[in-house]
Amino acid sequence: MKNIVSREEIIEMSGTDPAKCMKCGKCSASCPAYDEMEYPPHRFVYMIDQGNIGPLLECVGIYRCLSCYACVDRCPRGVEPAKLIEAVRVIAERKKEGNRIKAGELFEKADADMPSQAFSAAFRKYTK
Amino acid sequence: MEFCYFPGCTLKNKAKDLDRCARLCAEILGVKLTELPEWQCCGGVYVSTSDDVAVKLASVRALIAAEERGLPLLTVCSACHNVLKRTEHDLRTNAEFAAKVKAYTGSEYKGTVKVVHYLEMLRDLIGYEKIRSAVKYPLDGMKIGCYYGCMLLRPGRVMRTDNPEDPVIMEELIKALGGEPVAFPERSECCGAYTYAESETLTEKRSERVVQSAKNCGAEALVTACPLCKYNAGKYGDLPVLYFTELTAKAFGV
Ligand code: SF4
Ligand code: SF4
């Protein structure tokens, strides 16, 4: 999957421009999933800008992003890291066979009290 | 005052109290909630990639149905509210998306529907004065941490529910109900959301931190508008977590 996705494709899909980033790190400082991402938001943005997209397509961080938009609201340059991460996740999912998590497993891991909202959202984020 | 009401899938099963209390309080306040007969699940989370049209069609259909009836579209669940408000914004601001939607559904959204969260209705259309006068059993200074999470507030530029860095919409309600809101640092940070099957630790660590920070600041209970915040914070923390509509119903004595 390495390097067959272009920087421009990600910019087009996400509607956000990584070149505006000034590397202040506020997105990563705000990110509640920081500890579980190989490439935290500010580095993720930088790697896309450099066209270094291969590792991003294979990282677990794209599935750990919580879509909380803290990075988006706190970026002083109007870069929207969450949208770049989502674009990479969607492309990675489309390229691979099967899904990140099988629908059956999403059911199995849900406990009886879990709101259906969690299942619907997980289904949307982890399957095609 | 009448609204098209979009309850969403969670309010029809695990979050029945959120729905039931919302309806009871609306009645007391003279608000008519007409449930959209044709609503479908919003999908639980907004997907931001530009070519994903199909996943937003349930929201589009709800918006068109509300537009046909000439009514604002009201939601109580933070997630439904987030998805509906953002989809409405997309339809008005992204011509390519609007054209694709038209091709799919055969109908056009004109851009006249206001998507309103129940908390916004209480603040902007009812007013805290009227709420105060409907209170029969004040919350008696109960110390409450208002837990916003992320979806009610962000992205702030689109949601405009309140200032995402210093929201007061729930605190003002708690005050009107006679409770004492307690500020805490994690009140607008994410609970760990939908990652239960992806990471064993993410929801646990996040929710523990949220609840602990509220306890450190003196909260005796948390209040929220989001069923997923309630579930995660309740599962991994040791404070009672209530829906804002439950507390309102309690104070109204219904
Ligand atoms: S949206 Fe994702 S990347 Fe951005 S702060 Fe939230 S979890 Fe981190
Ligand atoms: S907050 Fe914005 S400008 Fe700062 S590092 Fe992140 S993306 Fe770049």
XYZ file of C-alpha atoms and ligand atoms in Angstrom:
398
model
C 0.000 0.000 0.000
C 3.074 2.191 0.395
C 3.165 5.612 -1.244
C 0.479 4.895 -3.777
C -1.751 7.529 -2.230
C -0.825 11.082 -3.029
C -0.799 14.110 -0.799
C -3.235 15.745 -3.234
C -5.718 12.895 -2.936
C -5.806 13.318 0.842
C -6.189 17.094 0.540
C -9.061 16.635 -1.885
C -10.872 14.099 0.302
C -10.389 15.957 3.547
C -10.815 19.480 2.249
C -7.963 20.641 4.457
C -4.480 21.910 3.648
C -1.579 20.543 5.727
C 0.794 23.192 4.329
C -0.823 25.789 6.588
C 0.523 23.989 9.671
C 3.057 25.960 11.745
C 4.003 22.982 13.945
C 2.884 24.528 17.201
C 1.712 21.156 18.542
C -1.579 22.399 19.997
C -3.480 19.627 18.229
C -1.335 16.969 19.870
C -1.464 18.724 23.239
C -5.275 18.620 23.007
C -5.615 15.089 21.724
C -7.265 12.641 24.146
C -6.016 9.667 22.089
C -2.380 10.881 21.957
C -1.012 7.966 24.022
C -2.406 5.428 21.591
C -1.262 6.940 18.300
C 2.076 6.153 16.648
C 1.873 9.478 14.827
C 0.036 12.071 16.919
C -1.927 14.781 15.097
C 0.852 17.361 14.535
C 3.185 14.683 13.146
C 0.378 13.158 11.104
C -0.216 16.546 9.462
C 3.508 16.961 8.785
C 3.850 13.500 7.240
C 0.966 14.167 4.868
C 2.501 17.481 3.883
C 5.754 15.652 3.140
C 3.895 13.039 1.086
C 5.028 10.351 3.546
C 1.670 8.603 3.573
C 2.587 4.905 3.463
C 3.153 4.533 7.224
C -0.045 6.439 7.987
C -2.147 4.021 5.947
C -0.881 1.197 8.132
C -0.886 2.807 11.564
C -3.397 2.010 14.332
C -3.769 5.713 15.168
C -6.263 6.212 12.341
C -8.624 3.910 14.266
C -7.923 5.467 17.661
C -8.901 9.005 16.679
C -12.128 9.753 18.560
C -13.441 12.399 16.137
C -13.675 14.733 19.124
C -12.504 17.713 17.035
C -10.461 19.215 19.861
C -7.545 19.424 17.409
C -9.732 21.184 14.849
C -11.097 23.792 17.237
C -7.732 24.518 18.827
C -5.581 24.785 15.708
C -4.510 28.426 15.317
C -3.968 27.952 11.574
C -7.288 26.432 10.556
C -5.751 23.069 9.700
C -8.237 20.330 10.511
C -6.144 17.339 11.618
C -9.200 15.149 12.390
C -10.318 15.438 8.767
C -6.884 14.446 7.453
C -6.894 11.422 9.776
C -10.390 10.475 8.636
C -9.420 10.718 4.958
C -6.452 8.390 5.523
C -8.640 5.944 7.467
C -11.282 5.864 4.731
C -8.663 5.313 2.009
C -6.935 2.587 4.054
C -10.251 0.810 4.617
C -11.177 0.940 0.942
C -7.811 -0.438 -0.120
C -7.682 -3.427 2.139
C -9.617 -6.638 1.936
C -12.155 -7.114 4.684
C -12.729 -4.707 7.519
C -10.705 -3.374 10.454
C -13.130 -5.153 12.804
C -15.778 -7.663 11.778
C -19.365 -6.632 12.423
C -19.819 -9.836 14.444
C -16.965 -8.853 16.724
C -18.455 -5.409 17.249
C -21.617 -7.170 18.448
C -19.748 -9.640 20.649
C -17.736 -6.964 22.403
C -20.746 -4.751 23.077
C -22.212 -5.329 26.538
C -25.893 -5.290 27.360
C -25.944 -1.690 28.599
C -24.056 -0.177 25.704
C -26.078 2.420 23.768
C -26.774 1.558 20.128
C -25.063 4.844 19.235
C -21.690 3.235 20.156
C -22.341 0.275 17.919
C -23.524 2.400 14.976
C -20.497 4.682 15.288
C -18.051 1.755 15.595
C -19.710 0.109 12.612
C -19.205 3.267 10.605
C -15.580 3.730 11.677
C -14.365 0.134 11.454
C -16.196 -1.362 8.476
C -16.668 -0.285 4.879
C -44.212 26.308 19.996
C -43.833 23.216 17.839
C -40.851 21.163 16.700
C -40.228 18.132 14.527
C -38.631 15.747 16.982
C -35.802 13.399 15.993
C -35.344 10.994 18.938
C -32.702 8.748 17.336
C -32.081 5.051 17.864
C -30.456 5.207 21.295
C -33.373 7.080 22.827
C -35.648 4.287 21.664
C -33.805 1.659 23.695
C -30.903 2.262 26.111
C -31.607 5.948 26.739
C -35.373 5.808 27.246
C -35.119 8.105 30.280
C -33.506 10.819 28.195
C -36.466 10.660 25.807
C -39.259 10.158 28.358
C -38.150 13.069 30.559
C -37.619 15.312 27.518
C -41.228 14.748 26.474
C -42.619 15.260 29.998
C -40.732 18.525 30.516
C -41.682 19.803 27.058
C -45.322 19.330 27.962
C -44.923 21.355 31.154
C -43.217 24.130 29.208
C -45.917 24.238 26.528
C -43.724 22.828 23.768
C -45.197 20.433 21.224
C -42.787 17.717 20.038
C -44.076 16.013 16.905
C -41.966 12.922 16.285
C -40.898 12.555 12.666
C -42.589 9.336 11.561
C -39.922 8.525 8.994
C -36.692 9.093 10.925
C -33.763 6.665 10.527
C -30.582 6.335 12.613
C -28.146 9.227 12.042
C -25.245 6.757 12.018
C -23.893 7.706 15.446
C -20.970 9.761 14.169
C -20.354 12.298 11.395
C -17.987 11.198 8.623
C -16.030 14.134 7.200
C -14.649 12.772 3.929
C -16.000 14.669 0.949
C -17.173 11.734 -1.148
C -19.235 9.993 1.555
C -22.769 10.925 0.596
C -24.691 7.711 1.282
C -23.864 7.733 5.016
C -25.503 11.137 5.396
C -28.756 10.387 3.621
C -30.691 9.503 6.784
C -29.947 12.986 8.125
C -30.754 14.586 4.783
C -34.146 12.880 4.696
C -34.951 14.091 8.215
C -34.027 17.642 7.200
C -36.189 17.503 4.083
C -39.106 16.093 6.087
C -38.820 18.920 8.635
C -38.577 21.455 5.809
C -41.761 20.123 4.218
C -43.535 20.620 7.529
C -42.056 24.090 7.981
C -40.748 23.292 11.464
C -37.388 23.386 13.241
C -35.804 19.986 13.903
C -35.192 19.221 17.565
C -32.874 16.576 19.025
C -31.871 15.623 22.560
C -28.996 13.226 21.882
C -25.616 14.940 21.401
C -24.630 12.548 18.607
C -27.803 12.977 16.532
C -27.521 16.697 17.051
C -23.929 16.751 15.848
C -24.623 14.697 12.724
C -27.812 16.588 11.799
C -26.366 20.052 12.352
C -23.219 19.289 10.376
C -25.123 17.674 7.526
C -27.432 20.695 7.386
C -24.351 22.929 7.232
C -22.887 20.800 4.410
C -26.097 21.062 2.388
C -26.034 24.848 2.592
C -22.312 25.400 2.078
C -21.165 22.604 -0.243
C -22.834 22.789 -3.656
C -21.242 19.565 -4.900
C -22.578 17.631 -1.911
C -26.032 19.210 -2.310
C -26.104 18.219 -6.004
C -25.155 14.600 -5.224
C -27.822 14.464 -2.535
C -30.397 15.706 -5.003
C -29.389 13.003 -7.465
C -29.782 10.335 -4.764
C -33.020 11.449 -3.156
C -34.766 13.223 -6.013
C -35.640 16.086 -3.707
C -33.945 19.322 -2.909
C -33.196 20.836 0.460
C -33.826 24.577 0.334
C -31.887 25.396 3.467
C -34.637 26.626 5.779
C -34.475 24.180 8.698
C -33.008 25.202 12.009
C -31.515 22.236 13.853
C -32.041 22.853 17.554
C -30.746 20.961 20.555
C -33.156 20.695 23.493
C -30.703 22.688 25.627
C -30.702 25.462 23.006
C -34.493 25.454 23.034
C -34.472 25.865 26.828
C -31.975 28.731 26.642
C -33.143 30.604 23.533
C -36.874 29.985 23.276
C -38.088 29.190 26.794
C -35.595 31.131 28.907
C -34.194 30.269 32.331
C -36.694 32.536 34.091
C -39.626 30.432 32.916
C -37.758 27.242 33.817
C -37.089 28.600 37.306
C -40.779 29.295 37.789
C -41.687 25.718 36.741
C -39.448 24.189 39.420
C -41.366 22.490 42.236
C -38.525 20.622 43.895
C -35.293 22.628 43.584
C -32.121 20.544 43.393
C -31.133 22.029 46.753
C -27.587 23.025 46.019
C -26.654 19.558 44.734
C -23.097 19.854 43.355
C -23.232 18.894 39.704
C -20.462 18.639 37.129
C -21.824 19.446 33.669
C -20.168 16.989 31.334
C -20.382 18.251 27.752
C -18.054 15.792 26.069
C -17.242 16.692 22.503
C -20.205 16.291 20.184
C -22.494 18.915 21.659
C -19.898 21.645 21.137
C -17.456 20.794 18.351
C -16.584 21.771 15.752
C -17.571 25.095 17.303
C -17.643 26.969 14.001
C -20.423 24.693 12.729
C -22.211 23.662 15.927
C -22.540 27.081 17.577
C -24.326 25.448 20.516
C -22.119 27.358 22.940
C -18.520 28.524 23.331
C -16.598 25.231 23.112
C -13.839 26.490 25.418
C -16.123 27.850 28.098
C -19.647 26.490 27.706
C -22.337 27.574 30.173
C -25.542 26.218 28.610
C -25.853 23.289 31.042
C -24.550 25.233 34.058
C -27.243 27.870 33.529
C -29.907 25.163 33.433
C -28.590 23.542 36.623
C -28.670 26.950 38.356
C -32.257 27.510 37.202
C -33.162 24.121 38.684
C -31.618 25.091 42.030
C -28.436 23.022 41.743
C -24.851 24.166 42.082
C -22.733 23.629 38.952
C -19.115 22.655 39.574
C -16.466 23.507 36.955
C -13.838 20.851 36.177
C -11.039 20.672 33.605
C -12.272 17.694 31.569
C -15.842 18.882 31.126
C -15.549 19.344 27.362
C -13.121 16.511 26.616
C -14.010 13.201 25.000
C -15.086 10.131 27.045
C -13.332 7.699 24.693
C -16.394 7.369 22.481
C -16.930 4.307 20.287
C -13.501 2.649 20.543
C -14.641 -0.237 22.802
C -13.764 -2.893 20.221
C -10.590 -1.176 18.996
C -8.708 -0.423 22.211
C -9.048 -2.018 25.631
C -7.715 1.046 27.371
C -8.841 4.166 25.546
C -12.405 4.500 26.847
C -11.344 3.311 30.289
C -8.502 5.803 30.685
C -10.464 8.684 29.235
C -13.599 8.154 31.289
C -11.687 7.537 34.521
C -9.873 10.805 33.988
C -13.075 12.728 33.292
C -14.836 11.425 36.386
C -11.786 11.792 38.630
C -11.308 15.409 37.566
C -14.973 16.140 38.352
C -14.611 14.500 41.786
C -11.425 16.450 42.491
C -13.387 19.635 41.906
C -16.176 18.616 44.269
C -18.870 17.220 41.950
C -21.325 14.785 43.541
C -22.895 13.820 40.220
C -22.400 14.375 36.505
C -25.036 15.519 34.080
C -24.865 14.994 30.318
C -26.853 15.064 27.072
C -24.951 12.169 25.508
C -25.879 8.499 26.024
C -22.334 7.408 25.185
C -20.760 9.830 27.694
C -23.215 8.513 30.288
C -22.386 4.905 29.525
C -18.593 5.315 29.477
C -18.395 7.639 32.487
C -20.818 5.412 34.415
C -18.929 2.237 33.556
C -15.437 3.472 34.406
C -16.119 6.092 37.052
C -17.773 6.164 40.467
C -20.091 9.149 40.290
C -23.773 8.958 39.398
C -24.289 10.141 35.806
C -27.688 11.567 34.885
C -29.266 13.010 31.784
C -30.061 16.725 31.948
C -33.677 15.878 31.148
C -33.854 13.520 34.149
C -32.730 16.283 36.510
C -35.128 18.736 34.896
C -38.019 16.289 35.278
C -37.028 15.673 38.900
C -37.032 19.408 39.661
C -40.349 19.868 37.838
C -41.815 17.005 39.869
C -42.883 14.902 36.868
S -10.290 14.440 16.667
Fe -8.887 12.693 16.822
S -6.851 13.568 16.466
Fe -8.220 15.278 16.898
S -7.979 15.646 19.103
Fe -9.738 14.260 18.836
S -8.899 12.180 19.018
Fe -7.154 13.584 18.668
S -2.515 22.862 15.952
Fe -2.615 23.302 13.729
S -0.799 24.572 13.298
Fe -0.486 23.612 15.325
S 0.666 21.705 14.865
Fe -1.512 21.156 14.882
S -2.181 21.342 12.748
Fe -0.227 22.436 12.912
